[in-house]
Short mmCIF file of C-alpha atoms in Angstrom, two decimals:
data_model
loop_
_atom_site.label_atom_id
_atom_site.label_comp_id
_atom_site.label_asym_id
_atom_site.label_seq_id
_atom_site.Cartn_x
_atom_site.Cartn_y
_atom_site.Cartn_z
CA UNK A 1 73.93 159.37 126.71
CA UNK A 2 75.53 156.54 127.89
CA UNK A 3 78.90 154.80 127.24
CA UNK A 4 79.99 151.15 127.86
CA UNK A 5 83.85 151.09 127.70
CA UNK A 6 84.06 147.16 126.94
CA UNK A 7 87.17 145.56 128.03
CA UNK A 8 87.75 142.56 125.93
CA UNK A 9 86.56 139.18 128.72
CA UNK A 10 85.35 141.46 130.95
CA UNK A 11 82.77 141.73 133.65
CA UNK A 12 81.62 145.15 131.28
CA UNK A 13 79.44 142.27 129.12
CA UNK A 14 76.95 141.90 131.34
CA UNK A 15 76.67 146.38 131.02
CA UNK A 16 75.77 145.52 127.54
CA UNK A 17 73.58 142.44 128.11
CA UNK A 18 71.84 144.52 130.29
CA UNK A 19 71.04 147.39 127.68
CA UNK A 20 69.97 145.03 124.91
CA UNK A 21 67.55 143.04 127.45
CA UNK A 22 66.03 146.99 127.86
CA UNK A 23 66.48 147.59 123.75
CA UNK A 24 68.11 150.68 125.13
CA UNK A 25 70.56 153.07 123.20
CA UNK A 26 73.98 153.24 124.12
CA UNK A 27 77.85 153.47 122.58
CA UNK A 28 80.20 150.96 122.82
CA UNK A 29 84.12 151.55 122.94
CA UNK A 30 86.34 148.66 123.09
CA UNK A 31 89.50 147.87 124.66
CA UNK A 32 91.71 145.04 124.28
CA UNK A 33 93.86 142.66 126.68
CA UNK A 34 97.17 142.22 126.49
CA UNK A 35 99.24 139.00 125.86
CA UNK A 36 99.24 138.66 129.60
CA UNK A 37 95.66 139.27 129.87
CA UNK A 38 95.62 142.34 131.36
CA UNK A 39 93.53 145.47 130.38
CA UNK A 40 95.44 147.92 127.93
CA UNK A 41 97.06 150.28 129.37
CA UNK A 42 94.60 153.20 127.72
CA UNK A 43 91.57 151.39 129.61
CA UNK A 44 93.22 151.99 132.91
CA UNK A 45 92.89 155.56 132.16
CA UNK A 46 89.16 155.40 132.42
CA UNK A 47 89.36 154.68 135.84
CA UNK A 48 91.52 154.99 138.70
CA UNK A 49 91.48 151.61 139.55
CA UNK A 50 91.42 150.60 136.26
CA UNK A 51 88.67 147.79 137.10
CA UNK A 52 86.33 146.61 134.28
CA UNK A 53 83.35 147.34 133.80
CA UNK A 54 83.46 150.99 133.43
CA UNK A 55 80.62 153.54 131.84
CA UNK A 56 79.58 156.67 131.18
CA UNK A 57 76.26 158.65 131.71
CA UNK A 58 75.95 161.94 130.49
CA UNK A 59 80.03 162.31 131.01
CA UNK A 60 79.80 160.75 135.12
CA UNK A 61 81.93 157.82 134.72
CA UNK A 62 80.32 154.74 136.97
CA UNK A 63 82.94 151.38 137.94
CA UNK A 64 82.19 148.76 140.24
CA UNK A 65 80.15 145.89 138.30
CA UNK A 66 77.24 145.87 141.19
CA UNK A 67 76.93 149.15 140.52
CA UNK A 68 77.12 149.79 137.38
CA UNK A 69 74.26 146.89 136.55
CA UNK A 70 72.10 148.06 140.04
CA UNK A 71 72.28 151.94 138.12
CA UNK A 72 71.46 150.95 134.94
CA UNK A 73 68.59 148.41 135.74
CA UNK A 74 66.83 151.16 138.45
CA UNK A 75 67.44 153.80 135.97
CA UNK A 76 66.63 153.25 132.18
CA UNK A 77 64.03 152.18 130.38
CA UNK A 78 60.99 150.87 132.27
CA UNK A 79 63.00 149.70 135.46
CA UNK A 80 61.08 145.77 134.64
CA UNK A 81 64.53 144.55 135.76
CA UNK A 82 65.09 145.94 139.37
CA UNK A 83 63.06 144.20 141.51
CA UNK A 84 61.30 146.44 144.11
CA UNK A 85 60.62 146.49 147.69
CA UNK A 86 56.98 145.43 147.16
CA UNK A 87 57.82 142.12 144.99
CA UNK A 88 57.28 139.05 146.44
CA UNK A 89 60.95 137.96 145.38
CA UNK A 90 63.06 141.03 146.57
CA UNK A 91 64.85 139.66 149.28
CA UNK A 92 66.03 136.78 147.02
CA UNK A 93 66.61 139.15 144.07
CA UNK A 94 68.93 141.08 146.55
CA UNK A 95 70.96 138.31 148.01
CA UNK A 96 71.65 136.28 144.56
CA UNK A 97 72.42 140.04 142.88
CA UNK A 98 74.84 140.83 145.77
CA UNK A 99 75.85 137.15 145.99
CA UNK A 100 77.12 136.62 142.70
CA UNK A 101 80.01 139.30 142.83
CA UNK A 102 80.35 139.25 146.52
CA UNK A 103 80.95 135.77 147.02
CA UNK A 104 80.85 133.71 144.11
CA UNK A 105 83.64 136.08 141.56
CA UNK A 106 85.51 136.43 144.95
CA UNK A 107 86.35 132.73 145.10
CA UNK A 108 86.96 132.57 141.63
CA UNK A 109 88.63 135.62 141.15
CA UNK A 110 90.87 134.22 144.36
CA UNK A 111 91.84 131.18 142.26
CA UNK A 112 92.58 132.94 139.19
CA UNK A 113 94.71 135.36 141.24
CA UNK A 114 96.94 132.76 143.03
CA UNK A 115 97.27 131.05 140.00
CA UNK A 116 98.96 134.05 138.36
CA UNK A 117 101.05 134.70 141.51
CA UNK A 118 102.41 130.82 141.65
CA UNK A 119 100.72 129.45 144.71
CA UNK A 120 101.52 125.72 144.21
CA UNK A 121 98.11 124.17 142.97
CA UNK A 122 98.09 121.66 145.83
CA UNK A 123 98.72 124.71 148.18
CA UNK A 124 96.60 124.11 151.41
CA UNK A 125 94.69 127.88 150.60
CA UNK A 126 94.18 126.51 147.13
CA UNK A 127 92.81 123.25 147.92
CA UNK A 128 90.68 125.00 150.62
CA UNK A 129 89.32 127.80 147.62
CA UNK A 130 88.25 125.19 145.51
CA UNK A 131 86.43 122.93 148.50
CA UNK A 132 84.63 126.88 148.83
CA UNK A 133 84.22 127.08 144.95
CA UNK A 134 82.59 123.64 144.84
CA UNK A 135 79.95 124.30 147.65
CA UNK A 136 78.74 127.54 146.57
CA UNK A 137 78.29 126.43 143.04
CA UNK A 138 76.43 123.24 144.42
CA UNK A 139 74.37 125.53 146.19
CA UNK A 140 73.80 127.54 143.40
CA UNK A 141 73.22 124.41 141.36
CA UNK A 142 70.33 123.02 144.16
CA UNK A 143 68.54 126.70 144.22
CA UNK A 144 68.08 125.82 140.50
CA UNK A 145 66.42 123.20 140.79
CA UNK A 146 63.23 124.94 141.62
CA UNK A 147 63.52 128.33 140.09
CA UNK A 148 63.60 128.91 136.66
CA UNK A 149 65.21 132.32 136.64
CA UNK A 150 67.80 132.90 140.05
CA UNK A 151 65.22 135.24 141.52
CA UNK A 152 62.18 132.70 140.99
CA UNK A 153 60.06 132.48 137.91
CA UNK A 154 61.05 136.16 136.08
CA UNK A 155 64.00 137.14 134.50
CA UNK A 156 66.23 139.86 136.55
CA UNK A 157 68.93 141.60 136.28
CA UNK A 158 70.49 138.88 138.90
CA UNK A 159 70.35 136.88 136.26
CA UNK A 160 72.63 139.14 134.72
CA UNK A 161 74.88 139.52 137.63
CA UNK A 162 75.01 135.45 138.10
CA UNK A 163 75.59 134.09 134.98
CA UNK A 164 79.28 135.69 134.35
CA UNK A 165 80.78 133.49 137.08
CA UNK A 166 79.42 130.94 135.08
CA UNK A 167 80.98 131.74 131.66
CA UNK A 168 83.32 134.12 130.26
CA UNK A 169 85.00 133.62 133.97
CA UNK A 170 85.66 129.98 133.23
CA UNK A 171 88.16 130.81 130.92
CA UNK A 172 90.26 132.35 133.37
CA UNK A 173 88.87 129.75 135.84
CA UNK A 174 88.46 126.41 134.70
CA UNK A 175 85.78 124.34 136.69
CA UNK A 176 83.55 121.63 135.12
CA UNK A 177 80.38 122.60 134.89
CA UNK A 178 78.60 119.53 133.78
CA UNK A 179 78.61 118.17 137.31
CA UNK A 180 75.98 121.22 137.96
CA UNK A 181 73.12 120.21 135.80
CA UNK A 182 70.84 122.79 136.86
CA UNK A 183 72.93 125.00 136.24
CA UNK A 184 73.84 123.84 132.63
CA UNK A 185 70.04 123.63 132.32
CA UNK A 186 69.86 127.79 132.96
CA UNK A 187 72.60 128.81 130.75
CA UNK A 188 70.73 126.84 128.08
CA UNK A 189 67.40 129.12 129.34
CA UNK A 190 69.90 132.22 129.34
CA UNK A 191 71.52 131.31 125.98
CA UNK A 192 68.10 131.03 124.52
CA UNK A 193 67.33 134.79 124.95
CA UNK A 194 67.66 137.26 122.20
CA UNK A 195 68.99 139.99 124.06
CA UNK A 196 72.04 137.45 125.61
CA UNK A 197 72.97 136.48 122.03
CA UNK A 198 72.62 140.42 120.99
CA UNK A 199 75.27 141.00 123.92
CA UNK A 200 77.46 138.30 123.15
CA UNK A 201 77.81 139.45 119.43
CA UNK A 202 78.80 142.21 120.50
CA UNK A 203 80.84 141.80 123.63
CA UNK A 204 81.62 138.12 124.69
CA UNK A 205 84.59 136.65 124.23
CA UNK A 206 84.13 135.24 121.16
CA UNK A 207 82.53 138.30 119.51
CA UNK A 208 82.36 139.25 116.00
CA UNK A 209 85.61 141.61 115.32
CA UNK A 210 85.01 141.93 111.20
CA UNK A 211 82.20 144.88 111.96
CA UNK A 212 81.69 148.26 113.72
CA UNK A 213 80.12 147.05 116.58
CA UNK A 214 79.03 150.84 117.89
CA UNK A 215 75.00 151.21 118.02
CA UNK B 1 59.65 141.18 162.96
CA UNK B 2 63.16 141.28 162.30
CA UNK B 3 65.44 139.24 164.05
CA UNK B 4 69.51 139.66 163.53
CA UNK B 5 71.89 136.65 164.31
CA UNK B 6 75.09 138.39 165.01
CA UNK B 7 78.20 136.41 164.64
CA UNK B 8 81.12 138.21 166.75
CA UNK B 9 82.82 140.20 165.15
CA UNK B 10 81.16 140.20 161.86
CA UNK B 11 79.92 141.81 159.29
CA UNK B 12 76.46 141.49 161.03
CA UNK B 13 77.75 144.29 163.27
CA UNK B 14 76.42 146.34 160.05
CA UNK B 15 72.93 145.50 160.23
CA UNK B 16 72.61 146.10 164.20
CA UNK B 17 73.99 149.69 163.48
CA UNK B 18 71.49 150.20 160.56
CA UNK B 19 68.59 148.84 162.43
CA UNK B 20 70.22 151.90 165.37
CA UNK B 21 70.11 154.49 163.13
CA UNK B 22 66.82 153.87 162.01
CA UNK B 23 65.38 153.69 165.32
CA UNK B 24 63.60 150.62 164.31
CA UNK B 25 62.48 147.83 166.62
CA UNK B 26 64.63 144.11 166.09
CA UNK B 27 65.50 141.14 168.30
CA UNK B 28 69.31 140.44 168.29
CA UNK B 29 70.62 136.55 168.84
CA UNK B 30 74.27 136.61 169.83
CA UNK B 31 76.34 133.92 168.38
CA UNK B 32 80.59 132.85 169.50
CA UNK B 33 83.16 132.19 167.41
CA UNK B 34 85.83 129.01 168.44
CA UNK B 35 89.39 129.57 169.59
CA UNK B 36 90.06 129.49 166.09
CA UNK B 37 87.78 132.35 165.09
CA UNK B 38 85.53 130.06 163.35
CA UNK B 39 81.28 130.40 163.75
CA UNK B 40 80.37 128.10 166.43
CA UNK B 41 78.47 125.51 164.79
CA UNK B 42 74.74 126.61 165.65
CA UNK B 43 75.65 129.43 163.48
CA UNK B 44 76.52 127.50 160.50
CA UNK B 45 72.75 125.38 160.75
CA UNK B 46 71.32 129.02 159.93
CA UNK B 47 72.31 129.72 156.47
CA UNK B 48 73.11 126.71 154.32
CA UNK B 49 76.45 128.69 153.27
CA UNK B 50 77.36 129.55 157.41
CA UNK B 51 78.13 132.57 156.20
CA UNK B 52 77.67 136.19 158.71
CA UNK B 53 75.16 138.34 158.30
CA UNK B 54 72.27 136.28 158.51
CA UNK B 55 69.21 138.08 159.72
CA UNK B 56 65.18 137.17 159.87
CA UNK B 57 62.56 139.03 158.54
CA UNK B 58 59.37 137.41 159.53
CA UNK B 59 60.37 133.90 159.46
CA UNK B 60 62.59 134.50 155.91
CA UNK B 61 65.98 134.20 155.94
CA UNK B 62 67.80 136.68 154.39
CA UNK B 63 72.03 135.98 153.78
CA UNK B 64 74.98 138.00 152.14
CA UNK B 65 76.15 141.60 153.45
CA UNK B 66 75.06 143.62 150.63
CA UNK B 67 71.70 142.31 150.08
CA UNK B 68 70.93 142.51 154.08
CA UNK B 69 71.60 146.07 154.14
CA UNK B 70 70.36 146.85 150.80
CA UNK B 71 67.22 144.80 152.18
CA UNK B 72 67.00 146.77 155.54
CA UNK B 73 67.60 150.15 154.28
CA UNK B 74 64.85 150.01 151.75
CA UNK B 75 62.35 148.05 153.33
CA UNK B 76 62.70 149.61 157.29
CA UNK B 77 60.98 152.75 158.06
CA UNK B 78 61.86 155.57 156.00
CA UNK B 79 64.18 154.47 153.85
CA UNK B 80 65.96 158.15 153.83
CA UNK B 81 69.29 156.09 154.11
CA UNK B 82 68.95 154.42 150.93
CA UNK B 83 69.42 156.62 148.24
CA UNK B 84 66.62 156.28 145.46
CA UNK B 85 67.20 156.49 141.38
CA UNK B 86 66.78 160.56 140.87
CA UNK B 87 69.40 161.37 143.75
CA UNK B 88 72.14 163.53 142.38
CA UNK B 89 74.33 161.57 144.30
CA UNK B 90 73.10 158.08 143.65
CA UNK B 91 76.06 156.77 141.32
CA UNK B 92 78.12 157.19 143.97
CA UNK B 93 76.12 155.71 146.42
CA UNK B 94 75.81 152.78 144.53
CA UNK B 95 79.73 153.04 143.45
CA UNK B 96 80.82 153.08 147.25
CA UNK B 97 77.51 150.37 148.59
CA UNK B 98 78.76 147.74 146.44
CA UNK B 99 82.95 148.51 145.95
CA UNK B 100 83.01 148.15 150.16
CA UNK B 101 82.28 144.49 150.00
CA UNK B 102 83.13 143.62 146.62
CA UNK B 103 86.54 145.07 146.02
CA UNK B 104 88.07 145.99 148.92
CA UNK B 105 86.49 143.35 151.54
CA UNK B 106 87.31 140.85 148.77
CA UNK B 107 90.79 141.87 149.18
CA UNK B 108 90.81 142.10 152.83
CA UNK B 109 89.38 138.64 152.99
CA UNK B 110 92.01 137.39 150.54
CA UNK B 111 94.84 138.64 152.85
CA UNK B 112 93.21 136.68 155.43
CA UNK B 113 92.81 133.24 153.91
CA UNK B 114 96.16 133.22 152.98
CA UNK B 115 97.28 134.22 156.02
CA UNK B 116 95.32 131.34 158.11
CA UNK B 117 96.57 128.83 154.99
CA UNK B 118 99.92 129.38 155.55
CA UNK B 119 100.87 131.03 152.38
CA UNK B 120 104.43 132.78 153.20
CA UNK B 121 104.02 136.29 154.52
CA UNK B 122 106.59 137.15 151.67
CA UNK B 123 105.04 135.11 148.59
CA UNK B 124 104.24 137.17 145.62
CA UNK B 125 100.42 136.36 145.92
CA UNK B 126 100.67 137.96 149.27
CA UNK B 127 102.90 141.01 148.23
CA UNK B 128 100.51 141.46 145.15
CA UNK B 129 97.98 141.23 147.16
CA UNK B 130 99.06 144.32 149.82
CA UNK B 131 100.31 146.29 147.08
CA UNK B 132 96.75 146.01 145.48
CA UNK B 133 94.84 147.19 149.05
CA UNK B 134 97.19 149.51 149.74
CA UNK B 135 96.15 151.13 146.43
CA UNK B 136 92.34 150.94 147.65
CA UNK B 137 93.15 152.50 150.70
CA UNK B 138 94.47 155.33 149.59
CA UNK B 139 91.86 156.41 146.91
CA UNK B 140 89.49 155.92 149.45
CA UNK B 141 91.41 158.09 151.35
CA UNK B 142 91.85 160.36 148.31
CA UNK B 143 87.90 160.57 148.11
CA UNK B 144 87.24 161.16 152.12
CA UNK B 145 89.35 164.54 151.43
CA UNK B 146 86.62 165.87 149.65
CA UNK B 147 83.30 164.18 151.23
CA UNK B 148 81.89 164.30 154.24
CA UNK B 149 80.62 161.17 154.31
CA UNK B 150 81.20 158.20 151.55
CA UNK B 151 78.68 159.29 148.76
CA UNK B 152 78.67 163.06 150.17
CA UNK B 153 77.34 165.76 152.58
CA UNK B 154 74.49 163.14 153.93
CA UNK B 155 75.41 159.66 155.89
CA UNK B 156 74.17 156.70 154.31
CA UNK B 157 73.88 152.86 154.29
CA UNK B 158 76.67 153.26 151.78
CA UNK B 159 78.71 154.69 155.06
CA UNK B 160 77.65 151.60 157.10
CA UNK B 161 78.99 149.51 154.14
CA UNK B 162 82.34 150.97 154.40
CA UNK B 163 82.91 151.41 157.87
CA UNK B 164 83.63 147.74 158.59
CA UNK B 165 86.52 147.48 156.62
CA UNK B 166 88.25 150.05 158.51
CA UNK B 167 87.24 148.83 161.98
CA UNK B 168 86.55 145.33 163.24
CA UNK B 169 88.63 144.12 159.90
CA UNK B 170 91.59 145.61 160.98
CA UNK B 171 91.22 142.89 164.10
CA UNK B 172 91.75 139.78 161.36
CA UNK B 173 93.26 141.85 158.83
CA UNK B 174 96.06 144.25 160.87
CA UNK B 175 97.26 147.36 158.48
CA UNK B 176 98.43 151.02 159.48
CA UNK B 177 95.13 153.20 159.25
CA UNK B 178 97.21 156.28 160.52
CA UNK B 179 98.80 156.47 156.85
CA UNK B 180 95.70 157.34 155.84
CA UNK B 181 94.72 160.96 157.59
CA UNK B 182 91.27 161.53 155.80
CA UNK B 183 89.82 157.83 156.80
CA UNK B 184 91.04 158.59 160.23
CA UNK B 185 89.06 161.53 160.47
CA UNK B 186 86.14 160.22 158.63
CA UNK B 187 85.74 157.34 161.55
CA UNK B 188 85.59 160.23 164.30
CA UNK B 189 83.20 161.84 162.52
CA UNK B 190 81.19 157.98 162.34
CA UNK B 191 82.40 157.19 165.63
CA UNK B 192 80.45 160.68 167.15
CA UNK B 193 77.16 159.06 165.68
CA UNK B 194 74.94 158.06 168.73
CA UNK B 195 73.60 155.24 166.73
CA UNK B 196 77.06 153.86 165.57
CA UNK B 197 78.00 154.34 169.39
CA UNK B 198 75.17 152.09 170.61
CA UNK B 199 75.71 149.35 167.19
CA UNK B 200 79.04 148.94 168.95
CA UNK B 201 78.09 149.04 172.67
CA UNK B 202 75.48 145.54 170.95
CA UNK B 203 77.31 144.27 168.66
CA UNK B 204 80.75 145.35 168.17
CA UNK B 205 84.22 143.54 169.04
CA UNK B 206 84.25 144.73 172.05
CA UNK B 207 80.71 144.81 172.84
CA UNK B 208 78.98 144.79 176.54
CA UNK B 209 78.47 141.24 177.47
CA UNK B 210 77.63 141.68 181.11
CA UNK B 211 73.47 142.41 180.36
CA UNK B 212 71.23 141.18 178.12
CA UNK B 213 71.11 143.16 174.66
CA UNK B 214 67.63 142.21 173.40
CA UNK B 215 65.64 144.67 172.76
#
């Protein structure tokens, strides 16, 4: 049995992307934000660090959004998600799954965070995050230029893991991403998926609150 | 063939202790850092993002901490220190692999930047930002009370994930490890490994540099 505890704008959509791309069972509890954005106080419970996303399998809570996604892709359903060892494309599976939270949701999470705390905008670490920001997403943007998918011509669940940054984070982030036409040209591949649309209704930001949305 | 180009004092240091545990053959290509504690700028030509580790694997690059050890663990010899899917312990695993670089490096890091940017010592960003690792710290230090090593009785590349924080880190990112008694014995017990002992005699901050280390 597994659990998603959704935080409202919350690194736990891509735990519930990830189960509808597997059309596997799960529940869903959600949790709201506060006026200040932060996670209700009951979702901190969950936790001890009271860092989205957060699950449950068979009663073992699991945090840590690498890990959660790496666990669930390697562990239910068919496992077509996890690259292995043997595929052609592991290496690159690995780096863009590790790089996307690593590196990428660092910088922006950086900006988000100094923005909060009042670092002056034209702040010299501000300026230099967003020099950083710019880079890796034109980096990003180039490796898309020739891969369909992040990991090469198949869907993964780096795909998963690299397409946050480049959404529901940009509400707490602002960058333009129209200067990154490859990368505007994925989403539109990504938006065009079932299973992303399934996850979306259910826990983007913008989801539909007028049903039950347990399954 | 594997070849590792270790930036000093990096996180590369990671992937020269793996490769020691293993027992597993690799060439080693030392690179400086500038007065300023930059890469010298050979390094950056390797990896489009200059970015430490970057190792070979017959002729392909591979970037990004996570995804090199991930990479070497699975792929190099046994593979006993990557924990697979039906290991009663692999949550954690997974939990600890990816929360070493992802939450509390990225915290580290952040402490850092702002720090070489000038951002006041005593600016909320900053306090916020101690507060927060300060809070990692000690529920890692909670967890070590109980475990042996990070996900358990049995060392791991989860271990060699975590290590760095508490080590070479500490040289760019000073705070008081003696407050916390169970990481302080945890390191003893890694710093007693043979393999960690020869990593560092490589590759660490304080390595050998009077021979050549290729091996």
């Amino acid at each position: 049995m597994i659990t998603i505890y959704h935080l409202d704008r919350s690194r736990s959509e891509r735990a519930v992307w990830l189960m509808e791309e597997l059309s596997a069972a799960y529940e869903i509890e959600h949790f709201d934000r506060t006026a200040t954005w932060e996670a209700a106080p009951d979702y901190k419970t969950l936790h001890p660090l009271g860092s989205s996303p957060v699950i449950s399998v068979d009663g073992k809570v699991i945090a840590e959004s690498g890990a959660v996604i790496e666990y669930l892709a390697t562990t239910v359903g068919s496992g077509v998600l996890a690259l292995s060892p043997g595929h052609s494309r592991y290496a690159d599976y690995l780096y863009w799954f590790h790089f996307a939270e690593c590196t990428l949701m660092n910088i922006l999470t950086s900006e988000i965070m100094s923005e909060r705390a009042g670092v002056d905008e034209q702040h010299a670490s501000r300026i230099y995050n967003r020099r950083r920001r710019d880079e890796l997403l034109a980096f990003v943007d180039d490796h898309l230029a020739s891969n369909r998918f992040i990991a090469g011509d198949d869907f993964t669940a780096a795909d998963i893991m690299i397409t946050f940054p480049f959404t529901t984070t940009r509400a707490f982030a602002p960058f333009k991403i129209d200067a990154y036409p490859n990368i505007v040209a994925y989403l539109a591949r990504i938006r065009s998926r079932p299973a992303y649309r399934r996850g979306q209704h259910i826990a983007g930001p913008n989801r539909d609150r007028t049903e039950t949305q347990d399954k």
